[in-house]
CSV table of C-alpha atoms and ligand atoms in Angstrom, one decimal:
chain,number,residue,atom,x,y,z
R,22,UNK,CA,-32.6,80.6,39.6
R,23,UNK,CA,-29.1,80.5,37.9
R,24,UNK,CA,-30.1,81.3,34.3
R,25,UNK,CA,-29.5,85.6,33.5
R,26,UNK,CA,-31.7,87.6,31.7
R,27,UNK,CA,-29.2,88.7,28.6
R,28,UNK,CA,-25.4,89.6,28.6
R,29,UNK,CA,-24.5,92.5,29.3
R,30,UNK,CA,-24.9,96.1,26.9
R,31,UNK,CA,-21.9,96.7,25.1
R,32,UNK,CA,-19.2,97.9,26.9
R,33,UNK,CA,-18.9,101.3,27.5
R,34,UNK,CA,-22.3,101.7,27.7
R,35,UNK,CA,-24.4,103.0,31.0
R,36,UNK,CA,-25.4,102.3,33.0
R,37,UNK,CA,-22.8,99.5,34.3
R,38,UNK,CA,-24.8,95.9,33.8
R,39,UNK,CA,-23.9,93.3,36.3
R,40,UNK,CA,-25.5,90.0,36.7
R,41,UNK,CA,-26.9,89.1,40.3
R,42,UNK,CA,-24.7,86.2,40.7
R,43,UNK,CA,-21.7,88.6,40.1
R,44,UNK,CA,-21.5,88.9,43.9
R,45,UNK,CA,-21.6,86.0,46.3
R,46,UNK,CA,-23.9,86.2,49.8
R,47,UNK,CA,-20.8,86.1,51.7
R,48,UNK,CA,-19.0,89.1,49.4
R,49,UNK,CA,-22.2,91.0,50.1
R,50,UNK,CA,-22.1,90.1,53.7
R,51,UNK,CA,-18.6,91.3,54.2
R,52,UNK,CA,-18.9,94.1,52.2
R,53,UNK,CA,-21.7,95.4,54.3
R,54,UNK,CA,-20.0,94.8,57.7
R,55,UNK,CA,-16.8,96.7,56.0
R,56,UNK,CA,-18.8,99.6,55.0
R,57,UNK,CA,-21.6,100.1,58.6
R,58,UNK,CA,-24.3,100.2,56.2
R,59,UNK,CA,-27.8,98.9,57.3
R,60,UNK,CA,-30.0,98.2,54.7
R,61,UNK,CA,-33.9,98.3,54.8
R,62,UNK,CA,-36.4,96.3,52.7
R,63,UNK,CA,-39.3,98.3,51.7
R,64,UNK,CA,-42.4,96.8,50.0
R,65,UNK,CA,-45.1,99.1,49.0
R,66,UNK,CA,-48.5,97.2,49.2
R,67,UNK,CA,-51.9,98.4,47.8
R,68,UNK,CA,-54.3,95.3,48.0
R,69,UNK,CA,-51.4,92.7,47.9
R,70,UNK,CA,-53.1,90.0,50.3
R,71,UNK,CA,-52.9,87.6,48.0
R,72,UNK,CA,-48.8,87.5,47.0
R,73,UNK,CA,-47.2,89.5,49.9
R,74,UNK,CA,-47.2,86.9,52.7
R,75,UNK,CA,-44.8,85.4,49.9
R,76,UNK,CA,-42.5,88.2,49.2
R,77,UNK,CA,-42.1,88.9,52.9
R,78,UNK,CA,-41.8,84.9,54.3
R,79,UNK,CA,-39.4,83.8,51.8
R,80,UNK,CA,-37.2,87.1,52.3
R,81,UNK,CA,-37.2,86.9,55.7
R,82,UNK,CA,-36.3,83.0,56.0
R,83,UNK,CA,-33.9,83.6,53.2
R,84,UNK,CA,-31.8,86.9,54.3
R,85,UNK,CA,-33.0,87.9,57.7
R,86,UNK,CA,-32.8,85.0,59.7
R,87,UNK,CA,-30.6,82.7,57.3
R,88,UNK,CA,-27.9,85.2,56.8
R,89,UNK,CA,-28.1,89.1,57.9
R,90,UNK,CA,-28.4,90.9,54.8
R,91,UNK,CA,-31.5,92.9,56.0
R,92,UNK,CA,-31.7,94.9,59.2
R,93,UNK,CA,-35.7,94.8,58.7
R,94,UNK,CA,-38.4,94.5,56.3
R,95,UNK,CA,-41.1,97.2,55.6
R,96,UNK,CA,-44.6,97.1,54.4
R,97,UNK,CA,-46.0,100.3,53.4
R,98,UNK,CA,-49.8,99.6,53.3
R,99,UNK,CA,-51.2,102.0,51.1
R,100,UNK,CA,-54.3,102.5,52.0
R,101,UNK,CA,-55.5,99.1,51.6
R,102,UNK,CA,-59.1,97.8,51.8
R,103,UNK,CA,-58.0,93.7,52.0
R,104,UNK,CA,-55.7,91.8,54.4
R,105,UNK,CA,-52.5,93.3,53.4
R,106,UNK,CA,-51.9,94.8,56.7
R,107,UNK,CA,-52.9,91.5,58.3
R,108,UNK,CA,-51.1,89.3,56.3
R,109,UNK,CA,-47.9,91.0,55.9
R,110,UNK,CA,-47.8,91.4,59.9
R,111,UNK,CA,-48.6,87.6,60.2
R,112,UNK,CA,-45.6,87.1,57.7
R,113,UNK,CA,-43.0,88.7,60.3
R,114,UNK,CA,-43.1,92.7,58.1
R,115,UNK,CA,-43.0,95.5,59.8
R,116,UNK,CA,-46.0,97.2,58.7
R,117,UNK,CA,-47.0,100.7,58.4
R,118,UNK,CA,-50.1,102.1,56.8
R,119,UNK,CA,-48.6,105.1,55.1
R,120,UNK,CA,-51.4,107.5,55.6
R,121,UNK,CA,-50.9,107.1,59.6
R,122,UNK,CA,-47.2,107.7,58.9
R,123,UNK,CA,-45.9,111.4,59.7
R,124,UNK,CA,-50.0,111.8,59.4
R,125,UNK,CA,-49.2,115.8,59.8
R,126,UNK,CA,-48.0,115.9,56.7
R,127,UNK,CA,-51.2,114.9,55.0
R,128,UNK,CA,-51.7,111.5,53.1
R,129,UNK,CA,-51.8,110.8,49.0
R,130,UNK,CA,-53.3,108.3,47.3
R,131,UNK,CA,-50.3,106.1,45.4
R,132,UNK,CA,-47.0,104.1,45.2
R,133,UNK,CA,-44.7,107.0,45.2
R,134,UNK,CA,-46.7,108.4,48.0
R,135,UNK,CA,-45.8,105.1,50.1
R,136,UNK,CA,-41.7,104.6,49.2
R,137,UNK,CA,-41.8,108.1,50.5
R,138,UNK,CA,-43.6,107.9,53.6
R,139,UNK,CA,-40.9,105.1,54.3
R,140,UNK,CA,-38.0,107.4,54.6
R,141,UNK,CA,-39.7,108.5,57.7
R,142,UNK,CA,-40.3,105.0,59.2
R,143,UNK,CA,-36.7,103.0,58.4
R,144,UNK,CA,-33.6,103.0,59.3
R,145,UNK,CA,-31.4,101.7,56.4
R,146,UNK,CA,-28.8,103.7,55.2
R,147,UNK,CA,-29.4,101.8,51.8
R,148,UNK,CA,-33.5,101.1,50.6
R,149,UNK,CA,-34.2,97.9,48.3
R,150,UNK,CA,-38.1,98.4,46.9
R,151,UNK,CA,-40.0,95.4,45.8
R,152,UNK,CA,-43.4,95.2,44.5
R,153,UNK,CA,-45.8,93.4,46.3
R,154,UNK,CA,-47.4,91.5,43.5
R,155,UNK,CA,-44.4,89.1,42.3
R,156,UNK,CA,-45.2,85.9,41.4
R,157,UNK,CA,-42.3,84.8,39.5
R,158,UNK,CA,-39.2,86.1,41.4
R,159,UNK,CA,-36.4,84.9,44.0
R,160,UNK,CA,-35.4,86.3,47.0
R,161,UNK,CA,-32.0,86.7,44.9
R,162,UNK,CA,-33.7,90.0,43.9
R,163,UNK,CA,-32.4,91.8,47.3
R,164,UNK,CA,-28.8,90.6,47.1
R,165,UNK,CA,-28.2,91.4,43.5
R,166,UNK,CA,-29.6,94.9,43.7
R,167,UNK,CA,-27.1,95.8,46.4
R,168,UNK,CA,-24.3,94.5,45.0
R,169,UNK,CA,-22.9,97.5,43.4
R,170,UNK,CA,-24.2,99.5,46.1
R,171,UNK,CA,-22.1,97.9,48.7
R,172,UNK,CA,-18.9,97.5,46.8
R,173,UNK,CA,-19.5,101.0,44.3
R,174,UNK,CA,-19.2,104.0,46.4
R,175,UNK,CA,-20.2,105.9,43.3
R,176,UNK,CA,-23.4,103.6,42.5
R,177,UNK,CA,-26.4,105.7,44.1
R,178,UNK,CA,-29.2,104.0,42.6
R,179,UNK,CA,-29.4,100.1,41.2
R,180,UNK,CA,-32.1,99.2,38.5
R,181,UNK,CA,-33.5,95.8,38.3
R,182,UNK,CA,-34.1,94.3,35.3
R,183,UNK,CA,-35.2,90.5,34.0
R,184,UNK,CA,-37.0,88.4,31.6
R,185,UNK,CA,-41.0,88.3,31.7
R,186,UNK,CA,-42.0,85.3,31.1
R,187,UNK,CA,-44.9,84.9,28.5
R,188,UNK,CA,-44.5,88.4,26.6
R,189,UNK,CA,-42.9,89.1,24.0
R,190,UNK,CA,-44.0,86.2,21.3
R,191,UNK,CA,-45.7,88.2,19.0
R,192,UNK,CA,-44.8,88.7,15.1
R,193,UNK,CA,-42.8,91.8,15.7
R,194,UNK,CA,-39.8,89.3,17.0
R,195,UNK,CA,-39.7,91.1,20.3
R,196,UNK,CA,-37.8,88.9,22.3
R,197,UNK,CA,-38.6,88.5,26.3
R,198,UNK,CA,-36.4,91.5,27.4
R,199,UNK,CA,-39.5,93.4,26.0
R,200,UNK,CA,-40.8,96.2,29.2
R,201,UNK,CA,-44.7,96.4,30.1
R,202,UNK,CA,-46.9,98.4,27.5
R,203,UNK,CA,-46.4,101.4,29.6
R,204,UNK,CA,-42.8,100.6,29.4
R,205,UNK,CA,-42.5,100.1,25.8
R,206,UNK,CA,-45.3,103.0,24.8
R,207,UNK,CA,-44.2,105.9,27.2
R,208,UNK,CA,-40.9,105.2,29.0
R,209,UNK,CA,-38.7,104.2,26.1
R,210,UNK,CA,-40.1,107.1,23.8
R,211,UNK,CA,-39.9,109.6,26.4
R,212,UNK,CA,-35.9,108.4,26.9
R,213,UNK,CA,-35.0,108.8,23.5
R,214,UNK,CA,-36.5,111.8,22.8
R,215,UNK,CA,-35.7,114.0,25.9
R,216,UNK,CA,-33.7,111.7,28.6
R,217,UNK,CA,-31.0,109.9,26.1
R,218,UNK,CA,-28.4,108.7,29.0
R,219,UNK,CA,-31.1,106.7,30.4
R,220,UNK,CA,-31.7,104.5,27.1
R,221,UNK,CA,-28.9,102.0,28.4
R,222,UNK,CA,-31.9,100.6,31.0
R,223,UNK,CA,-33.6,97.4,30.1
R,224,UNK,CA,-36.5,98.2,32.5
R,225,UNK,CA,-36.3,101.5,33.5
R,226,UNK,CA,-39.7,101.1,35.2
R,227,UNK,CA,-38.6,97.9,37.1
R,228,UNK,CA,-40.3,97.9,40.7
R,229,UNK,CA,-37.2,96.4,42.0
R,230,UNK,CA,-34.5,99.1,42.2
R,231,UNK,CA,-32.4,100.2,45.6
R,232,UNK,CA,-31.1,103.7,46.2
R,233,UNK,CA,-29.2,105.3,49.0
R,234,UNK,CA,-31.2,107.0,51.6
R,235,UNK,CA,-29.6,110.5,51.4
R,236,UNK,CA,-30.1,109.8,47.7
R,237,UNK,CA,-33.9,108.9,47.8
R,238,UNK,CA,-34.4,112.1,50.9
R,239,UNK,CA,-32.7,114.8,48.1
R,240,UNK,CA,-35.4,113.9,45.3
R,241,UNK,CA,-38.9,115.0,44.9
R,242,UNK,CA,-40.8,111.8,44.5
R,243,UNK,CA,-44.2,111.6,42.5
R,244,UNK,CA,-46.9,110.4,44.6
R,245,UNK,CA,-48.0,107.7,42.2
R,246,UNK,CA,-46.4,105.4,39.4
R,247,UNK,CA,-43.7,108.6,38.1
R,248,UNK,CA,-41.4,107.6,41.4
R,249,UNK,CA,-39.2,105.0,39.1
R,250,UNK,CA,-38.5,107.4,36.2
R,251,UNK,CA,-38.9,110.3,38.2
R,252,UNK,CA,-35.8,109.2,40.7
R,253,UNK,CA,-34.1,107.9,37.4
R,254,UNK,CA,-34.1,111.7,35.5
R,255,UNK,CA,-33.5,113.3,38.8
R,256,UNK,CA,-30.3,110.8,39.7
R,257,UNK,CA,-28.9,111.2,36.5
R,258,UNK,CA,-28.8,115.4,36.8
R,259,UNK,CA,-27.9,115.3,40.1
R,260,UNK,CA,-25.0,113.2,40.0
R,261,UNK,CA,-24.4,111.9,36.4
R,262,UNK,CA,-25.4,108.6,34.8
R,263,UNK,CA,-22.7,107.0,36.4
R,264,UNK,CA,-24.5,106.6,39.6
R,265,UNK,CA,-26.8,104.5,38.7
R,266,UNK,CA,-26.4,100.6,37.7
R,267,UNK,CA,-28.5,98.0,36.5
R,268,UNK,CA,-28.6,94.2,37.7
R,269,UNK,CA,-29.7,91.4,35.6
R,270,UNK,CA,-31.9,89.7,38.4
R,271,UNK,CA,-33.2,86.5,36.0
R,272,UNK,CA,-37.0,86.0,35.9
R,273,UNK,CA,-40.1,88.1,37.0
R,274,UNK,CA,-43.6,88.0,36.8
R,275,UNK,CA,-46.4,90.1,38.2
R,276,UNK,CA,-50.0,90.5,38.0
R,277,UNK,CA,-50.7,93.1,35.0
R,278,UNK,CA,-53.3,95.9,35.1
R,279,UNK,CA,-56.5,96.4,32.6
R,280,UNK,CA,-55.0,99.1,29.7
R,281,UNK,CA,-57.2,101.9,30.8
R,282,UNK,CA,-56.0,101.9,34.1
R,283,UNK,CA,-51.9,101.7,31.9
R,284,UNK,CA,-53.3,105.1,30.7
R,285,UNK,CA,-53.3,106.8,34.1
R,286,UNK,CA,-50.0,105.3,34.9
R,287,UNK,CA,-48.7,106.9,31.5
R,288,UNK,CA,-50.2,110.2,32.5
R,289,UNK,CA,-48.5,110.2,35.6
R,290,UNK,CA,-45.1,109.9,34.3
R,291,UNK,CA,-45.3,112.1,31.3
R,292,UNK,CA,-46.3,114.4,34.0
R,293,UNK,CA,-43.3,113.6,35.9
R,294,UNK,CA,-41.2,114.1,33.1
R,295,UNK,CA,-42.9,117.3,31.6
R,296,UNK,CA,-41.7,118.8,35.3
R,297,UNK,CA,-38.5,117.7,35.6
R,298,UNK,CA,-38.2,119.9,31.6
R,299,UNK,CA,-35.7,122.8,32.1
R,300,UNK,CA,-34.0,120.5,35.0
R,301,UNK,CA,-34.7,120.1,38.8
R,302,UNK,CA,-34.8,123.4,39.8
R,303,UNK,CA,-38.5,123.5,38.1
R,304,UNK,CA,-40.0,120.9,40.6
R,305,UNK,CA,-39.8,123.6,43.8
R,306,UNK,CA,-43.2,123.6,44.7
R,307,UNK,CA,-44.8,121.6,42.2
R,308,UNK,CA,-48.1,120.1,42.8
R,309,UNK,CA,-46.1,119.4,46.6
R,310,UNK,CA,-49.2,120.4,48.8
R,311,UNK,CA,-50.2,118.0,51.1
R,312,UNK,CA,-54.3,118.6,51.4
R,313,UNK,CA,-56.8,119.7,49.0
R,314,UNK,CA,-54.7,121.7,46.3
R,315,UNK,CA,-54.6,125.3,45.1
R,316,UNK,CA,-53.7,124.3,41.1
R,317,UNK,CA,-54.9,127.4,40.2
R,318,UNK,CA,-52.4,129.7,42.3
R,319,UNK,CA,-49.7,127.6,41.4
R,320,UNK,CA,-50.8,127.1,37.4
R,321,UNK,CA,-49.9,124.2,34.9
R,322,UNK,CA,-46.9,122.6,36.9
R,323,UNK,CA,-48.4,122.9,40.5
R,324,UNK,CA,-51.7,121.1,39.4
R,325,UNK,CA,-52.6,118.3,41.4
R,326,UNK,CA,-54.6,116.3,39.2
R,327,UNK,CA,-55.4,115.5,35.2
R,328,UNK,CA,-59.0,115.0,33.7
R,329,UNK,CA,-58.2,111.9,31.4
R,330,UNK,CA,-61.3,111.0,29.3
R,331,UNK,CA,-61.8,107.5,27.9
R,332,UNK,CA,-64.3,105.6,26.6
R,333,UNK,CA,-66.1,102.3,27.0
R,334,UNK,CA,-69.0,100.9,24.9
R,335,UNK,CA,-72.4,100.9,26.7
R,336,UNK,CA,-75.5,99.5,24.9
R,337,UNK,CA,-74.6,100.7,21.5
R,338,UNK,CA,-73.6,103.9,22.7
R,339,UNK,CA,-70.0,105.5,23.8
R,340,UNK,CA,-69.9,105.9,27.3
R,341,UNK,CA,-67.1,108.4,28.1
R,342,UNK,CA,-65.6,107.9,31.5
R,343,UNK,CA,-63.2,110.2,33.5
R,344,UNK,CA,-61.1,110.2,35.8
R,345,UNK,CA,-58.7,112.6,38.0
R,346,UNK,CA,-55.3,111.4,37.9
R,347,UNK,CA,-52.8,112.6,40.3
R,348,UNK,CA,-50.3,114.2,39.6
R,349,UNK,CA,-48.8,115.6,43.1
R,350,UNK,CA,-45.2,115.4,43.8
R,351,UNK,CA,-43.9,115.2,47.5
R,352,UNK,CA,-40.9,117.6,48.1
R,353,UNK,CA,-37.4,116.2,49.1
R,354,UNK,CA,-37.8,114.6,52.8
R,355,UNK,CA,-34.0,115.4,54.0
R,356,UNK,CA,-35.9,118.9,54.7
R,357,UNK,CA,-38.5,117.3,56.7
R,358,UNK,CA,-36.9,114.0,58.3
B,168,UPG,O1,-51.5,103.0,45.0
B,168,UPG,C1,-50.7,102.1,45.0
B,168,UPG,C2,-50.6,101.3,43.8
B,168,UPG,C3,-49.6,100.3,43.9
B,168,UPG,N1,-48.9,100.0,45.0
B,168,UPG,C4,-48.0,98.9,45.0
B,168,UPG,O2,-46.9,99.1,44.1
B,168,UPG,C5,-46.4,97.9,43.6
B,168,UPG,C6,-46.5,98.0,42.1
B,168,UPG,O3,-47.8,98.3,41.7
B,168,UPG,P1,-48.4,97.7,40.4
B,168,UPG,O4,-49.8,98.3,40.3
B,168,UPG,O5,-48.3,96.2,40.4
B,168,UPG,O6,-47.5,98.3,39.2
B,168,UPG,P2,-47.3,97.8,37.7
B,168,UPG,O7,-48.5,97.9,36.9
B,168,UPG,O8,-46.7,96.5,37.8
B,168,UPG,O9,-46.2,98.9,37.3
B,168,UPG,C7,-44.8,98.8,37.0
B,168,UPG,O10,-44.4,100.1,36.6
B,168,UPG,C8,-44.6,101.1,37.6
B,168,UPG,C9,-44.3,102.5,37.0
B,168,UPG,O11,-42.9,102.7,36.9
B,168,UPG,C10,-43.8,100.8,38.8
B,168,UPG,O12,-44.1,101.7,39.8
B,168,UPG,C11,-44.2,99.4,39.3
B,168,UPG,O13,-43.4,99.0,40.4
B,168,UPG,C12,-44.0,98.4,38.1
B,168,UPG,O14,-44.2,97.1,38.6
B,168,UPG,C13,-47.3,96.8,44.1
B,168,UPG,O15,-46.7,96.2,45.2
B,168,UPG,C14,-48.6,97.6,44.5
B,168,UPG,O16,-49.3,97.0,45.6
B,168,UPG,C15,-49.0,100.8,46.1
B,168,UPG,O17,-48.4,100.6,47.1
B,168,UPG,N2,-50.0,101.8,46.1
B,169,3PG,O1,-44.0,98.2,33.1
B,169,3PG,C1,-45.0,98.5,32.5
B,169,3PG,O2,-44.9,99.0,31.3
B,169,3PG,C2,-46.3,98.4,33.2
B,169,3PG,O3,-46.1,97.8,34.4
B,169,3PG,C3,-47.3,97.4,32.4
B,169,3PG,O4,-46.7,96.2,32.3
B,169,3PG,P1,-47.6,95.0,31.6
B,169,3PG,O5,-47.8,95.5,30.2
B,169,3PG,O6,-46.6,93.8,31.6
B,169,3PG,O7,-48.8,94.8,32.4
């Protein structure tokens, strides 16, 4: 994979754009023995059996036992009812299922849940994420994401970003820099209208991203899909938009969900971002319980769950159909590491 995604914003723009090939392996490899850091690979899995023997082999082959990039490779296994724990053991992951991880503290459903259940379980002082579900990627992925971290003391937090190959082909003239619908319909609106500094992202919901571990353990992460923009909004008040990058990492692919299921991811991170409204401080205590839920003592921002209604045709008829989507954010895990 040589080709890059698009050059660079213009300059003066943030976030700071590099290109993964910006950095060599063995820059990257002497950086990281300059600076102590060990660096952890952490794949969140839900259902993955299929694709994350994959991720894990060629990662491992590639920058475990080729050259020492990683000190170790994570699976969260979030609560899956396949082979993912199986097959991502077989491929040479350490694996954890996260509801049997710090089990005292109680166990969500979700993504967000899992990334940070794995603050408890690794030992990097730096943490690459990586879906589970590529299918068009290259284990170039790990190395460009912590280029800026190991060479930018500054850089707390490195967005991917990449083309996806067979979108963006309709009319409009979108080109193939184009973000998922969820992307395009609720992340990119939500930035320009309330979170401006973040517009500079090309995929501000990129699974692929890497973040310093003291970093990650400050934030309150949302227990589902909110953990990317959620991590992004709190990074940037924290500690300016300066200390996060972006990477051009070339290609990926991934396997897409149906649109009604989009709709609970969009609920979850306009959630996310109606908390984090009036700045950080509003998040102490918010929807953070870790069993069953008191949203009524704790009102509107402590609620754990949404009632979203859709609908579905059914024998001539509308069939409405609900579901509770959670909402539940964990609190910062420096206070309970
Ligand atoms: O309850 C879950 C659901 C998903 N996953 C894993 O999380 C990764 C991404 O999940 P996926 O359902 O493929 O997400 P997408 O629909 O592709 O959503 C995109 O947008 C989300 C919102 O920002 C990001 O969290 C995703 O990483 C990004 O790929 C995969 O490895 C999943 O197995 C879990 O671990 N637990
Ligand atoms: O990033 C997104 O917006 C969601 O993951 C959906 O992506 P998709 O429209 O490519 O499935």
């Amino acid at each position: 994979m040589t080709h890059s995604a698009a050059s660079a914003p213009a300059a003066g723009s943030a976030p700071a754009t590099y290109v993964w090939a910006d950095w060599s392996l063995d820059d990257l490899l002497a950086a990281k023995a300059a600076s102590g850091l060990r660096v952890s690979l952490v794949v969140p899995a839900r259902n993955e059996a299929a694709t994350v023997g994959d991720v894990v082999t060629r990662v491992r082959e590639a920058l475990v036992e080729t050259v020492a990039l990683l000190d170790e490779i994570v699976v969260i296994d979030s609560d899956s009812t396949d082979a993912t724990y199986e097959v991502a053991t077989d491929a040479g992951a350490v694996v954890h299922r996260s509801a049997e991880v710090r089990p005292e503290l109680g166990s969500h459903p979700g993504k967000g849940e899992a990334m940070w259940k794995s603050l408890f379980v690794t030992t990097g002082d730096v943490l690459v994420f990586m879906d589970a579900d590529l299918v068009d990627w290259d284990t170039h992925f790990v190395p460009g994401l912590l280029g800026p971290l190991l060479t930018r003391p500054e850089v707390g937090l490195v967005k991917g970003f990449y083309e996806r190959p067979g979108t963006g082909e309709g009319p409009e003239g979108l080109g193939a820099l184009d973000g998922g619908r969820v992307t395009e319909l609720v992340a990119r609106p939500v930035i320009a209208l309330e979170h401006p500094a973040l517009a500079g992202l090309v995929q501000p919901l990129a699974g692929e991203w890497a973040i310093r571990r003291e970093l990650f353990a400050s934030l309150s992460v949302p227990t589902g899909y909110a953990v990317e923009l959620a991590a992004l909004i709190d990074t940037c008040r924290l500690r300016g938009a300066g200390a996060i990058a972006q990477v051009d990492l070339g290609r990926r692919a991934h396997r897409h969900q149906a649109l009604l299921d989009l709709g609970a991811m969009a609920v979850q991170i306009l959630a996310a971002v109606e908390r984090r409204r009036g700045g950080v401080e509003t998040l102490a205590g918010a929807g953070s319980s870790t069993t069953g839920g008191d949203a009524a003592e704790s009102g509107r921002r402590g609620e754990e769950s949404v009632r979203l209604r859709q609908y579905r045709p059914d024998g001539g008829r509308i069939s409405p159909v609900e579901r509770d989507v959670p909402i539940i954010e964990r609190p910062p895990a420096k206070d309970l590491l």
